[in-house]
Coordinates of C-alpha atoms in Angstrom, one line a residue:
Chain A
M1 CA 0.0 -0.1 -0.1
L2 CA 2.8 2.5 0.9
K3 CA 4.7 1.4 -2.1
A4 CA 1.8 2.2 -4.4
L5 CA 1.4 5.4 -2.7
S6 CA 4.7 6.4 -3.3
S7 CA 4.7 5.2 -6.6
L8 CA 1.9 7.7 -7.2
R9 CA 4.3 10.3 -6.0
D10 CA 7.4 9.4 -7.7
G11 CA 7.2 6.6 -10.1
V12 CA 5.1 5.3 -12.9
G13 CA 1.9 5.5 -11.0
F14 CA 2.1 9.2 -11.4
D15 CA 2.0 8.5 -15.0
I16 CA -0.6 6.2 -14.9
L17 CA -2.9 8.4 -12.9
L18 CA -2.4 11.4 -15.1
V19 CA -2.9 9.3 -18.6
G20 CA -5.7 7.3 -16.8
A21 CA -8.0 10.2 -15.4
A22 CA -8.1 11.4 -19.0
L23 CA -8.5 8.1 -20.7
V24 CA -11.4 6.9 -18.2
F25 CA -13.0 10.1 -19.0
L26 CA -12.7 9.8 -22.9
M27 CA -13.8 6.3 -22.7
A28 CA -16.9 7.0 -20.6
L29 CA -17.9 9.8 -22.6
A30 CA -16.6 9.1 -26.1
G31 CA -15.8 5.3 -26.2
A32 CA -19.0 4.1 -24.6
P33 CA -21.2 5.7 -27.2
L34 CA -19.4 4.4 -30.0
I35 CA -19.8 0.8 -28.7
Y36 CA -23.4 1.5 -27.8
N37 CA -24.0 3.0 -31.3
V38 CA -22.5 -0.1 -33.0
L39 CA -24.5 -2.3 -30.6
M40 CA -27.6 -0.1 -31.4
S41 CA -27.2 -0.6 -35.2
F42 CA -27.6 -4.4 -34.9
Q43 CA -30.7 -3.9 -32.6
Q44 CA -34.4 -3.2 -33.1
V45 CA -35.0 0.0 -31.1
D46 CA -38.1 2.2 -30.6
M47 CA -38.9 4.8 -28.0
F48 CA -39.7 2.5 -25.5
T49 CA -36.5 0.3 -25.5
L50 CA -34.4 3.3 -25.8
G51 CA -33.1 3.2 -22.3
S52 CA -32.3 -0.5 -22.3
L53 CA -29.2 -2.4 -23.5
I54 CA -30.9 -5.7 -24.2
R55 CA -33.1 -5.4 -27.3
P56 CA -34.0 -7.7 -29.9
F57 CA -31.4 -8.8 -32.1
A58 CA -31.7 -7.5 -35.6
G59 CA -28.9 -8.6 -37.5
F60 CA -28.0 -6.5 -40.5
D61 CA -31.6 -5.4 -41.0
N62 CA -30.9 -1.9 -40.2
Y63 CA -28.2 -1.8 -42.6
V64 CA -30.3 -3.2 -45.4
A65 CA -33.4 -0.9 -44.5
V66 CA -30.6 2.1 -44.6
V67 CA -29.3 1.0 -48.1
Q68 CA -32.9 0.7 -49.1
Q69 CA -33.9 4.2 -48.0
P70 CA -34.5 6.2 -51.2
E71 CA -32.3 8.9 -50.2
F72 CA -29.5 6.6 -49.4
W73 CA -27.6 6.8 -52.6
L74 CA -28.2 10.7 -52.9
V75 CA -26.7 11.2 -49.6
T76 CA -23.9 9.0 -50.3
R77 CA -23.0 10.9 -53.1
N78 CA -23.6 14.4 -51.4
T79 CA -21.2 13.3 -48.8
L80 CA -18.6 12.6 -51.0
I81 CA -19.0 15.6 -53.0
F82 CA -19.2 17.4 -49.8
V83 CA -16.2 15.8 -48.3
F84 CA -13.9 16.1 -51.5
G85 CA -15.1 19.5 -52.6
S86 CA -14.5 21.2 -49.2
M87 CA -11.1 19.4 -48.6
A88 CA -9.9 20.3 -52.1
G89 CA -11.0 24.0 -51.8
Q90 CA -9.5 24.4 -48.2
F91 CA -6.2 22.6 -49.2
V92 CA -5.5 24.1 -52.5
L93 CA -6.5 27.7 -51.3
G94 CA -4.8 27.1 -47.8
F95 CA -1.9 26.0 -49.7
A96 CA -1.8 28.8 -52.0
L97 CA -2.0 31.5 -49.1
A98 CA 0.7 29.7 -47.0
L99 CA 2.9 30.1 -49.9
F100 CA 1.9 33.5 -50.2
F101 CA 2.4 34.6 -46.6
A102 CA 5.8 32.6 -46.5
Q103 CA 7.3 35.3 -48.6
K104 CA 8.9 38.2 -46.8
F105 CA 7.0 41.3 -46.5
P106 CA 6.1 44.1 -43.9
G107 CA 3.2 42.7 -41.9
S108 CA 2.9 39.2 -43.5
A109 CA 2.7 37.4 -40.1
T110 CA -0.2 40.0 -38.6
I111 CA -2.3 39.7 -41.7
R112 CA -2.1 36.0 -41.8
G113 CA -3.0 35.8 -38.3
L114 CA -6.3 37.8 -39.3
F115 CA -7.3 35.0 -41.7
L116 CA -7.6 32.8 -38.6
V117 CA -10.6 34.5 -37.1
S118 CA -12.6 32.3 -39.2
W119 CA -11.2 29.2 -37.1
V120 CA -12.9 30.9 -33.8
M121 CA -16.0 31.5 -35.3
P122 CA -19.1 29.3 -34.3
G123 CA -20.1 27.4 -37.1
L124 CA -23.7 28.5 -36.6
V125 CA -22.7 32.3 -37.1
V126 CA -20.8 31.3 -40.1
G127 CA -23.8 29.3 -41.4
A128 CA -26.0 32.4 -40.7
I129 CA -23.7 34.8 -42.6
W130 CA -23.2 32.8 -45.6
S131 CA -27.0 31.9 -45.6
W132 CA -27.6 35.7 -46.1
I133 CA -24.5 36.1 -48.6
L134 CA -26.0 33.4 -50.8
A135 CA -29.6 34.4 -50.7
G136 CA -31.0 34.0 -54.2
D137 CA -32.9 37.5 -54.3
F138 CA -30.8 39.7 -52.1
G139 CA -27.6 37.8 -51.7
V140 CA -24.5 39.9 -52.2
L141 CA -22.5 37.1 -54.0
N142 CA -25.2 37.0 -56.8
V143 CA -24.9 40.7 -57.3
I144 CA -21.1 40.5 -57.0
L145 CA -21.0 37.7 -59.7
R146 CA -23.4 39.5 -62.0
A147 CA -21.1 42.6 -61.8
L148 CA -18.1 40.7 -62.9
G149 CA -20.3 39.2 -65.8
I150 CA -19.6 35.7 -64.5
I151 CA -23.4 34.9 -64.4
D152 CA -26.4 36.5 -66.1
A153 CA -29.2 35.4 -63.9
N154 CA -29.4 35.0 -60.1
I155 CA -28.1 31.5 -58.5
F156 CA -30.6 30.1 -55.8
W157 CA -27.8 28.9 -54.0
K158 CA -29.7 27.2 -51.1
S159 CA -33.0 26.3 -53.0
D160 CA -31.7 25.1 -56.2
P161 CA -31.1 21.4 -56.1
A162 CA -28.1 21.6 -58.5
F163 CA -26.3 24.3 -56.0
S164 CA -27.6 23.4 -52.5
I165 CA -24.7 21.3 -51.5
W166 CA -22.3 23.9 -52.9
A167 CA -23.8 26.5 -50.8
V168 CA -22.7 24.4 -47.7
I169 CA -19.4 23.7 -49.4
I170 CA -18.5 27.3 -50.0
A171 CA -19.2 28.0 -46.4
N172 CA -17.2 25.3 -45.2
I173 CA -14.3 25.9 -47.3
W174 CA -14.4 29.7 -45.8
L175 CA -14.7 28.1 -42.4
G176 CA -11.8 25.6 -42.7
L177 CA -9.3 27.6 -44.8
A178 CA -7.4 29.3 -42.2
F179 CA -6.6 26.1 -40.2
N180 CA -5.4 24.4 -43.2
M181 CA -3.4 27.5 -44.3
L182 CA -1.7 27.7 -40.6
L183 CA -0.7 23.8 -40.5
L184 CA 0.9 24.1 -43.9
S185 CA 2.5 27.3 -43.1
V186 CA 4.4 25.7 -40.1
G187 CA 5.3 22.8 -42.6
L188 CA 6.8 25.4 -45.1
A189 CA 8.6 27.4 -42.2
A190 CA 10.5 24.1 -41.4
I191 CA 11.9 23.3 -44.9
P192 CA 15.8 24.6 -44.6
R193 CA 16.2 27.6 -46.8
D194 CA 19.5 26.4 -48.5
L195 CA 18.0 23.8 -50.3
Y196 CA 16.1 26.5 -52.5
E197 CA 19.2 28.3 -52.7
A198 CA 21.2 25.3 -53.8
A199 CA 18.3 24.6 -56.3
E200 CA 18.3 28.0 -57.5
L201 CA 22.1 27.9 -58.3
D202 CA 21.6 24.8 -60.2
G203 CA 18.9 26.7 -62.5
A204 CA 15.6 25.1 -61.1
N205 CA 12.7 27.5 -61.8
A206 CA 10.2 28.2 -59.0
F207 CA 7.8 25.3 -60.3
Q208 CA 10.8 22.7 -60.3
R209 CA 11.6 23.9 -56.6
F210 CA 7.8 23.8 -55.6
W211 CA 7.5 19.8 -57.2
T212 CA 11.1 18.7 -56.0
I213 CA 11.5 20.4 -52.6
T214 CA 8.4 21.8 -51.2
L215 CA 6.0 19.1 -52.1
P216 CA 8.3 16.0 -50.9
M217 CA 9.6 17.7 -47.8
M218 CA 5.9 18.4 -46.8
R219 CA 4.7 14.9 -47.2
S220 CA 3.8 14.4 -43.6
T221 CA 2.5 17.6 -43.2
I222 CA 0.2 17.4 -46.1
G223 CA -0.8 13.9 -45.0
A224 CA -1.8 15.4 -41.6
V225 CA -3.7 18.3 -43.1
L226 CA -5.7 16.1 -45.1
S227 CA -6.6 13.5 -42.8
L228 CA -7.4 16.2 -40.3
G229 CA -9.6 17.9 -43.3
L230 CA -11.4 14.6 -43.9
I231 CA -12.3 14.2 -40.0
G232 CA -13.3 17.8 -39.7
T233 CA -15.5 17.9 -42.6
L234 CA -17.2 14.7 -41.9
Q235 CA -17.9 16.3 -38.4
Q236 CA -19.3 19.5 -39.9
F237 CA -22.8 19.8 -38.6
D238 CA -23.5 23.3 -37.6
L239 CA -23.6 24.6 -41.1
F240 CA -26.4 22.3 -42.3
P241 CA -29.4 23.6 -39.7
A242 CA -28.0 27.6 -40.7
L243 CA -28.0 27.2 -44.3
T244 CA -30.4 24.5 -45.9
E245 CA -31.4 21.9 -43.3
G246 CA -30.4 19.2 -45.9
G247 CA -32.9 20.3 -48.5
P248 CA -34.3 20.8 -50.8
A249 CA -35.4 17.3 -50.9
N250 CA -32.1 16.0 -49.5
T251 CA -30.0 17.6 -52.3
S252 CA -27.7 19.0 -49.5
N253 CA -28.0 16.3 -47.0
V254 CA -25.0 14.4 -45.8
A255 CA -24.4 11.4 -43.7
G256 CA -23.6 13.4 -40.4
Y257 CA -26.7 15.5 -40.6
W258 CA -29.1 12.7 -41.9
S259 CA -28.0 10.5 -38.9
W260 CA -29.0 13.2 -36.8
Q261 CA -32.3 13.8 -38.7
L262 CA -33.0 10.1 -38.5
S263 CA -32.4 9.9 -34.6
F264 CA -33.9 13.4 -33.5
Q265 CA -36.5 14.2 -36.0
L266 CA -37.9 10.9 -36.9
Y267 CA -36.9 9.1 -33.7
D268 CA -35.4 6.1 -35.8
F269 CA -32.5 5.9 -33.5
A270 CA -31.5 2.4 -34.9
K271 CA -31.2 3.7 -38.4
G272 CA -29.3 7.1 -37.1
A273 CA -26.9 4.9 -35.4
T274 CA -26.5 2.7 -38.5
V275 CA -25.7 5.7 -40.5
S276 CA -23.0 6.8 -38.1
V277 CA -21.2 3.5 -37.9
M278 CA -21.1 3.6 -41.6
M279 CA -19.6 7.0 -41.4
F280 CA -17.1 6.0 -38.8
L281 CA -15.4 3.3 -40.8
L282 CA -14.5 6.3 -43.1
V283 CA -13.3 8.2 -40.2
L284 CA -11.3 5.1 -38.8
F285 CA -9.4 5.2 -42.1
A286 CA -8.5 8.7 -41.9
S287 CA -7.1 8.5 -38.4
V288 CA -4.9 5.7 -39.3
V289 CA -3.4 7.9 -41.8
Y290 CA -3.0 10.7 -39.4
V291 CA -1.4 8.5 -36.5
R292 CA 1.1 7.3 -39.3
S293 CA 1.9 10.8 -40.3
T294 CA 2.8 11.6 -36.8
R295 CA 5.1 8.9 -36.3
H296 CA 8.0 10.8 -38.2
E297 CA 7.7 13.8 -36.1
V298 CA 10.7 15.4 -34.6
R299 CA 11.5 15.9 -31.0
G300 CA 12.2 19.5 -30.3
Chain B
M1 CA 10.8 32.7 -53.5
T2 CA 10.9 35.0 -56.7
R3 CA 12.6 38.1 -55.8
T4 CA 11.2 40.4 -58.6
Y5 CA 8.4 41.8 -56.6
T6 CA 8.9 44.4 -53.9
P7 CA 7.7 44.0 -50.5
W8 CA 5.3 46.5 -50.8
F9 CA 3.4 45.1 -53.6
L10 CA 3.1 41.9 -51.7
L11 CA 1.7 43.9 -48.8
A12 CA -0.9 45.3 -51.0
V13 CA -1.7 41.9 -52.3
A14 CA -2.1 40.6 -48.9
L15 CA -4.3 43.3 -47.8
A16 CA -6.6 42.8 -50.7
L17 CA -6.7 39.1 -49.9
A18 CA -7.4 39.8 -46.3
A19 CA -10.3 42.1 -47.3
I20 CA -11.6 39.5 -49.6
Y21 CA -11.5 36.9 -46.8
L22 CA -12.9 38.9 -44.2
F23 CA -15.9 40.4 -46.5
P24 CA -18.4 38.0 -45.0
L25 CA -17.6 39.5 -41.3
Y26 CA -17.8 43.0 -42.8
W27 CA -21.2 42.1 -44.2
M28 CA -22.4 40.9 -41.0
Y29 CA -21.8 44.1 -39.3
I30 CA -23.2 46.2 -42.2
T31 CA -26.4 44.3 -42.7
S32 CA -27.1 44.5 -39.0
L33 CA -27.1 48.4 -39.4
K34 CA -29.5 48.5 -42.5
G35 CA -33.1 49.5 -42.2
G36 CA -35.9 47.5 -43.5
S37 CA -36.1 48.7 -47.2
E38 CA -32.3 49.2 -47.6
M39 CA -32.0 45.6 -46.6
F40 CA -33.5 44.2 -49.6
A41 CA -32.5 47.2 -51.9
N42 CA -31.0 46.0 -55.4
P43 CA -28.1 46.7 -55.9
P44 CA -27.4 46.3 -52.2
T45 CA -25.7 49.3 -50.6
F46 CA -22.0 48.6 -49.2
W47 CA -22.3 51.3 -46.7
P48 CA -25.5 51.8 -44.9
R49 CA -27.4 55.0 -45.9
D50 CA -29.1 55.4 -42.7
P51 CA -27.4 53.2 -40.0
N52 CA -29.9 51.8 -37.4
P53 CA -27.9 50.9 -34.4
G54 CA -30.9 50.5 -32.5
V55 CA -31.5 47.1 -33.6
Y56 CA -28.8 46.0 -31.5
G57 CA -30.5 47.1 -28.1
E58 CA -33.8 45.7 -29.5
V59 CA -32.3 42.0 -30.4
W60 CA -30.5 42.0 -27.0
A61 CA -33.7 42.5 -25.1
R62 CA -36.2 40.9 -27.3
R63 CA -34.2 37.7 -27.9
T64 CA -33.2 37.3 -24.1
M65 CA -29.4 37.8 -25.0
P66 CA -28.0 38.1 -21.9
V67 CA -29.4 34.8 -20.7
Y68 CA -28.2 33.1 -23.7
L69 CA -24.8 34.5 -23.5
W70 CA -24.4 33.8 -19.9
N71 CA -25.2 30.1 -20.5
S72 CA -22.4 30.1 -23.3
V73 CA -20.1 31.4 -21.0
L74 CA -20.9 28.9 -18.2
I75 CA -20.8 26.1 -20.8
A76 CA -17.4 27.2 -22.6
S77 CA -15.8 27.6 -18.9
G78 CA -16.9 24.3 -17.8
V79 CA -15.6 22.7 -20.8
T80 CA -12.3 24.6 -20.5
A81 CA -11.8 23.8 -16.9
I82 CA -12.2 20.0 -17.4
T83 CA -10.5 19.8 -20.4
V84 CA -7.3 21.7 -19.1
V85 CA -7.4 19.9 -15.7
L86 CA -7.5 16.4 -17.3
G87 CA -5.8 17.0 -20.7
T88 CA -2.8 18.6 -19.4
G89 CA -1.4 15.6 -17.5
C90 CA -2.4 13.3 -20.3
A91 CA -0.6 15.2 -22.7
Y92 CA 2.3 15.5 -20.6
V93 CA 2.7 11.6 -20.0
L94 CA 1.9 11.1 -23.8
A95 CA 4.8 13.6 -24.5
R96 CA 7.5 12.2 -21.9
Y97 CA 7.7 8.6 -23.3
R98 CA 8.0 6.9 -26.7
N99 CA 6.8 3.3 -26.8
V100 CA 4.1 1.2 -28.0
W101 CA 1.8 2.1 -25.1
V102 CA 2.0 5.7 -25.9
D103 CA 1.3 5.0 -29.6
V104 CA -1.7 2.9 -28.4
G105 CA -2.9 6.0 -26.0
L106 CA -2.4 8.5 -28.7
F107 CA -4.3 6.3 -31.2
C108 CA -7.2 6.0 -28.6
V109 CA -7.1 9.6 -27.9
L110 CA -7.3 10.5 -31.5
M111 CA -9.9 7.8 -32.4
L112 CA -12.3 9.2 -29.6
Q113 CA -11.9 12.9 -31.1
V114 CA -12.8 11.7 -34.7
L115 CA -16.2 10.5 -33.9
P116 CA -18.6 13.1 -35.1
A117 CA -20.8 14.7 -32.5
S118 CA -23.9 13.9 -34.5
V119 CA -22.9 10.1 -33.9
M120 CA -22.3 10.6 -30.1
V121 CA -25.3 12.6 -29.2
T122 CA -27.8 9.8 -29.3
P123 CA -25.9 7.2 -27.1
L124 CA -24.9 10.1 -24.7
F125 CA -28.6 11.3 -24.4
V126 CA -29.6 7.7 -23.5
G127 CA -26.7 7.4 -20.9
F128 CA -27.3 10.8 -19.3
N129 CA -31.0 9.8 -19.3
Q130 CA -30.2 6.6 -17.4
V131 CA -28.0 8.4 -14.7
G132 CA -30.3 11.4 -14.3
L133 CA -28.2 14.0 -15.6
L134 CA -30.7 15.2 -18.0
N135 CA -32.0 17.2 -15.0
Y136 CA -28.8 18.9 -15.0
P137 CA -28.7 19.8 -19.1
R138 CA -25.9 22.3 -18.7
T139 CA -23.8 20.1 -16.9
A140 CA -24.6 17.2 -19.3
V141 CA -23.4 19.6 -22.2
V142 CA -20.4 20.4 -20.4
L143 CA -19.3 16.6 -20.0
A144 CA -20.2 15.8 -23.7
A145 CA -18.4 18.8 -25.1
A146 CA -15.2 18.6 -22.9
A147 CA -15.0 14.8 -24.3
K148 CA -15.2 16.4 -27.8
A149 CA -12.7 19.0 -27.2
M150 CA -10.0 17.0 -24.9
P151 CA -8.3 15.2 -27.7
F152 CA -7.3 18.1 -29.8
F153 CA -6.1 19.9 -26.6
V154 CA -4.0 16.7 -25.9
V155 CA -2.3 16.7 -29.1
L156 CA -1.7 20.3 -29.2
V157 CA -0.2 20.7 -25.6
R158 CA 1.7 17.5 -26.1
A159 CA 3.8 19.1 -28.7
T160 CA 4.4 22.1 -26.1
F161 CA 5.4 19.5 -23.6
M162 CA 8.0 18.2 -26.0
S163 CA 9.8 21.2 -26.3
V164 CA 10.5 21.7 -22.7
P165 CA 14.0 20.2 -22.3
R166 CA 14.1 16.9 -20.2
E167 CA 17.3 17.6 -18.6
L168 CA 15.8 20.4 -16.5
E169 CA 13.0 17.9 -15.1
E170 CA 15.9 15.3 -14.5
A171 CA 17.8 17.9 -12.7
A172 CA 15.0 18.5 -10.5
L173 CA 14.7 14.9 -9.6
V174 CA 18.4 14.5 -8.8
D175 CA 18.0 17.6 -6.7
G176 CA 15.5 15.4 -4.4
N177 CA 12.1 16.7 -5.8
S178 CA 9.5 14.1 -6.2
R179 CA 7.9 13.4 -9.6
V180 CA 4.9 15.5 -8.5
G181 CA 7.2 18.5 -7.4
A182 CA 9.1 18.3 -10.5
F183 CA 6.0 18.5 -12.5
F184 CA 4.1 21.4 -10.8
S185 CA 7.4 23.5 -10.1
I186 CA 9.3 22.8 -13.0
V187 CA 7.4 21.4 -16.1
L188 CA 4.4 23.1 -16.0
P189 CA 5.5 26.7 -15.6
L190 CA 7.6 26.2 -18.7
A191 CA 4.9 25.1 -20.5
R192 CA 2.6 27.5 -19.3
N193 CA 2.2 29.7 -22.3
G194 CA 1.2 26.8 -24.5
I195 CA -1.2 25.3 -22.3
L196 CA -2.9 28.9 -21.9
V197 CA -3.1 29.2 -25.8
C198 CA -4.8 26.2 -26.2
A199 CA -7.1 26.9 -23.3
I200 CA -8.1 30.1 -24.9
L201 CA -8.6 28.1 -28.2
T202 CA -10.7 25.5 -26.4
F203 CA -12.8 28.4 -24.7
M204 CA -13.3 29.8 -28.2
S205 CA -14.3 27.0 -29.7
A206 CA -16.6 25.8 -27.0
F207 CA -18.4 29.0 -26.9
G208 CA -19.9 28.1 -30.2
E209 CA -21.1 24.7 -29.1
Y210 CA -24.3 23.8 -30.9
I211 CA -25.3 20.3 -31.4
Y212 CA -25.1 18.8 -28.0
S213 CA -26.9 21.9 -26.4
K214 CA -29.7 21.7 -29.2
S215 CA -30.1 17.8 -28.4
I216 CA -29.8 17.9 -24.6
I217 CA -31.3 21.3 -23.5
Q218 CA -34.8 21.7 -23.7
S219 CA -35.4 24.8 -21.5
P220 CA -34.7 28.0 -23.2
S221 CA -33.5 29.4 -20.1
L222 CA -30.5 27.3 -19.9
Q223 CA -29.7 27.2 -23.6
P224 CA -26.6 28.8 -25.1
A225 CA -26.3 31.5 -27.7
S226 CA -25.8 29.1 -30.5
V227 CA -29.2 27.6 -30.0
G228 CA -30.8 31.0 -29.5
L229 CA -29.6 32.1 -32.9
S230 CA -30.8 28.9 -34.6
G231 CA -34.3 29.6 -33.3
F232 CA -34.8 32.2 -36.0
L233 CA -32.5 30.7 -38.7
G234 CA -33.7 28.5 -41.3
P235 CA -33.9 28.2 -45.1
N236 CA -37.0 30.6 -45.0
S237 CA -35.5 33.2 -42.3
S238 CA -36.4 36.7 -43.5
D239 CA -35.5 38.9 -40.3
W240 CA -31.7 39.4 -41.4
S241 CA -31.0 42.5 -39.7
S242 CA -31.7 41.1 -36.4
I243 CA -29.9 37.7 -37.3
M244 CA -26.8 39.6 -38.2
A245 CA -27.2 42.0 -35.0
Y246 CA -27.5 38.8 -33.2
S247 CA -24.5 37.1 -34.5
A248 CA -22.4 40.4 -34.2
I249 CA -23.2 40.6 -30.7
Y250 CA -22.4 36.9 -30.2
V251 CA -18.9 36.8 -32.0
T252 CA -17.7 40.3 -31.2
P253 CA -16.3 39.6 -28.0
I254 CA -14.6 36.2 -29.3
L255 CA -13.2 38.1 -32.4
A256 CA -12.0 41.1 -30.0
A257 CA -10.3 38.7 -27.8
F258 CA -8.8 37.0 -30.8
V259 CA -7.5 39.8 -32.5
I260 CA -6.1 41.3 -29.2
L261 CA -4.4 38.0 -28.5
Q262 CA -3.6 36.9 -32.2
R263 CA 0.2 37.4 -31.9
R264 CA 0.6 35.2 -28.9
I265 CA -2.0 32.5 -30.1
V266 CA -0.5 32.2 -33.4
S267 CA 3.2 32.2 -32.4
G268 CA 2.1 29.9 -29.6
L269 CA 0.7 27.5 -32.1
T270 CA 3.5 27.8 -34.7
S271 CA 6.4 27.6 -32.3
G272 CA 5.4 24.5 -30.4
A273 CA 2.1 23.0 -30.8
L274 CA 1.7 22.5 -34.6
K275 CA 5.2 21.4 -35.4

């Protein structure tokens, strides 16, 4: 007993206590829900059995039922468009901005920092602002696009089935762009300057330097940014209630929001859980990539 | 990397890019000041002809914003407190060793972060119902949101601890400090800035928490400002100057704090946490 106590003050016990407290907390509030969700996706659930653990076993019935829902393929397609559209936009624009702000000029760090305000904005507020900017009749984006001669007639971003998912993507790119830029800036700053100087002496042009030095040197950063981007995009929820509520006719619905709708609007908890388990498999893949990318990190 | 441009030209481009990027924020403030007819004017005015700041007071009172904002502050403080207390120790241990168990721990922490909140909300709702926590909905939301925020905090703070030289801690142990003593008197003070930055970020993101509050808290008097905002949002919303005024009141404190602390936050993140 005394030994255990002193190990708590002085030995491995101290480490175990520190890690253990956090892990127990996380297991209870994040691990258990995950297991419960998986369990529920294989059971028959209704309002009355919601609170009990033991319920009739349903096998893969819920999965079959979810796939047979008329909107299943539409939601799957939207989820893929949303994830890849958002990630591509956030990454390409974030990388471009990171490269731009890596140049030396007065105020570069301060102005780059201002971009990060989008990162601390509540998602719901971002959704509200973009909802007004994207409004079909009075939205300022249509006015600007018309003035620039890009479009002839107003686009009804939120209510036109062809554009509704893009309305959410635009808002999501704005929301996540700054974080991508910050991570990529940090990766850029870690590349030794003399590599570029040597390449320049050897006559490499800007594009060749980018292709042969910047990209390979940033491989692990890019891996981390992309996997965090995938996770973050799949988690995005707040923009949907603020912008389109998944509509019109599910043309902007994605798996995360659909799962919540099934559970909390239709009270079909088993199907909601099933959709979320399907989604989780995708996320699992992303986190394996992320953990692999941290394996090569350097100790400072 | 090319040196043909002058720095001042780059500065001008940077300011232009920032102006484009921050336009939505500008539009929020401008819209909130517009009156009824100007709101829907075509083409829209980029500066209000007849600014009407009265809408702020009206929205503040009519939407009972003090209650909502106070709830947001309470929830964000609770989340930050739990996250910092539990997360700091965890991050420290995960930074101090490199072995299979640390990899496993890190993987667990990350895996538990990646669950979308919309996935976790049903089981949490059921679980909280079982233990009677739904009678204290704000506490329930704090617990749920802290579990969501902690993994990110652990990852960031872990990197901060990695930049604390190990020799200093070992020296303290040789001098007769216990592990507890060395942790509190040497390691924590050295990592203080990084922890502070991450705590501020945790607070800011918890301030905008939405989905747990929306699903768990029923009574309007206990809901945070995000749920209050969602009350008059939707595909058919029309009262845009009030919505924008509400949004402005909601985010201005966070934005002001962020802009004031910007240099420290960004340098804190880039020097240690995001390496």
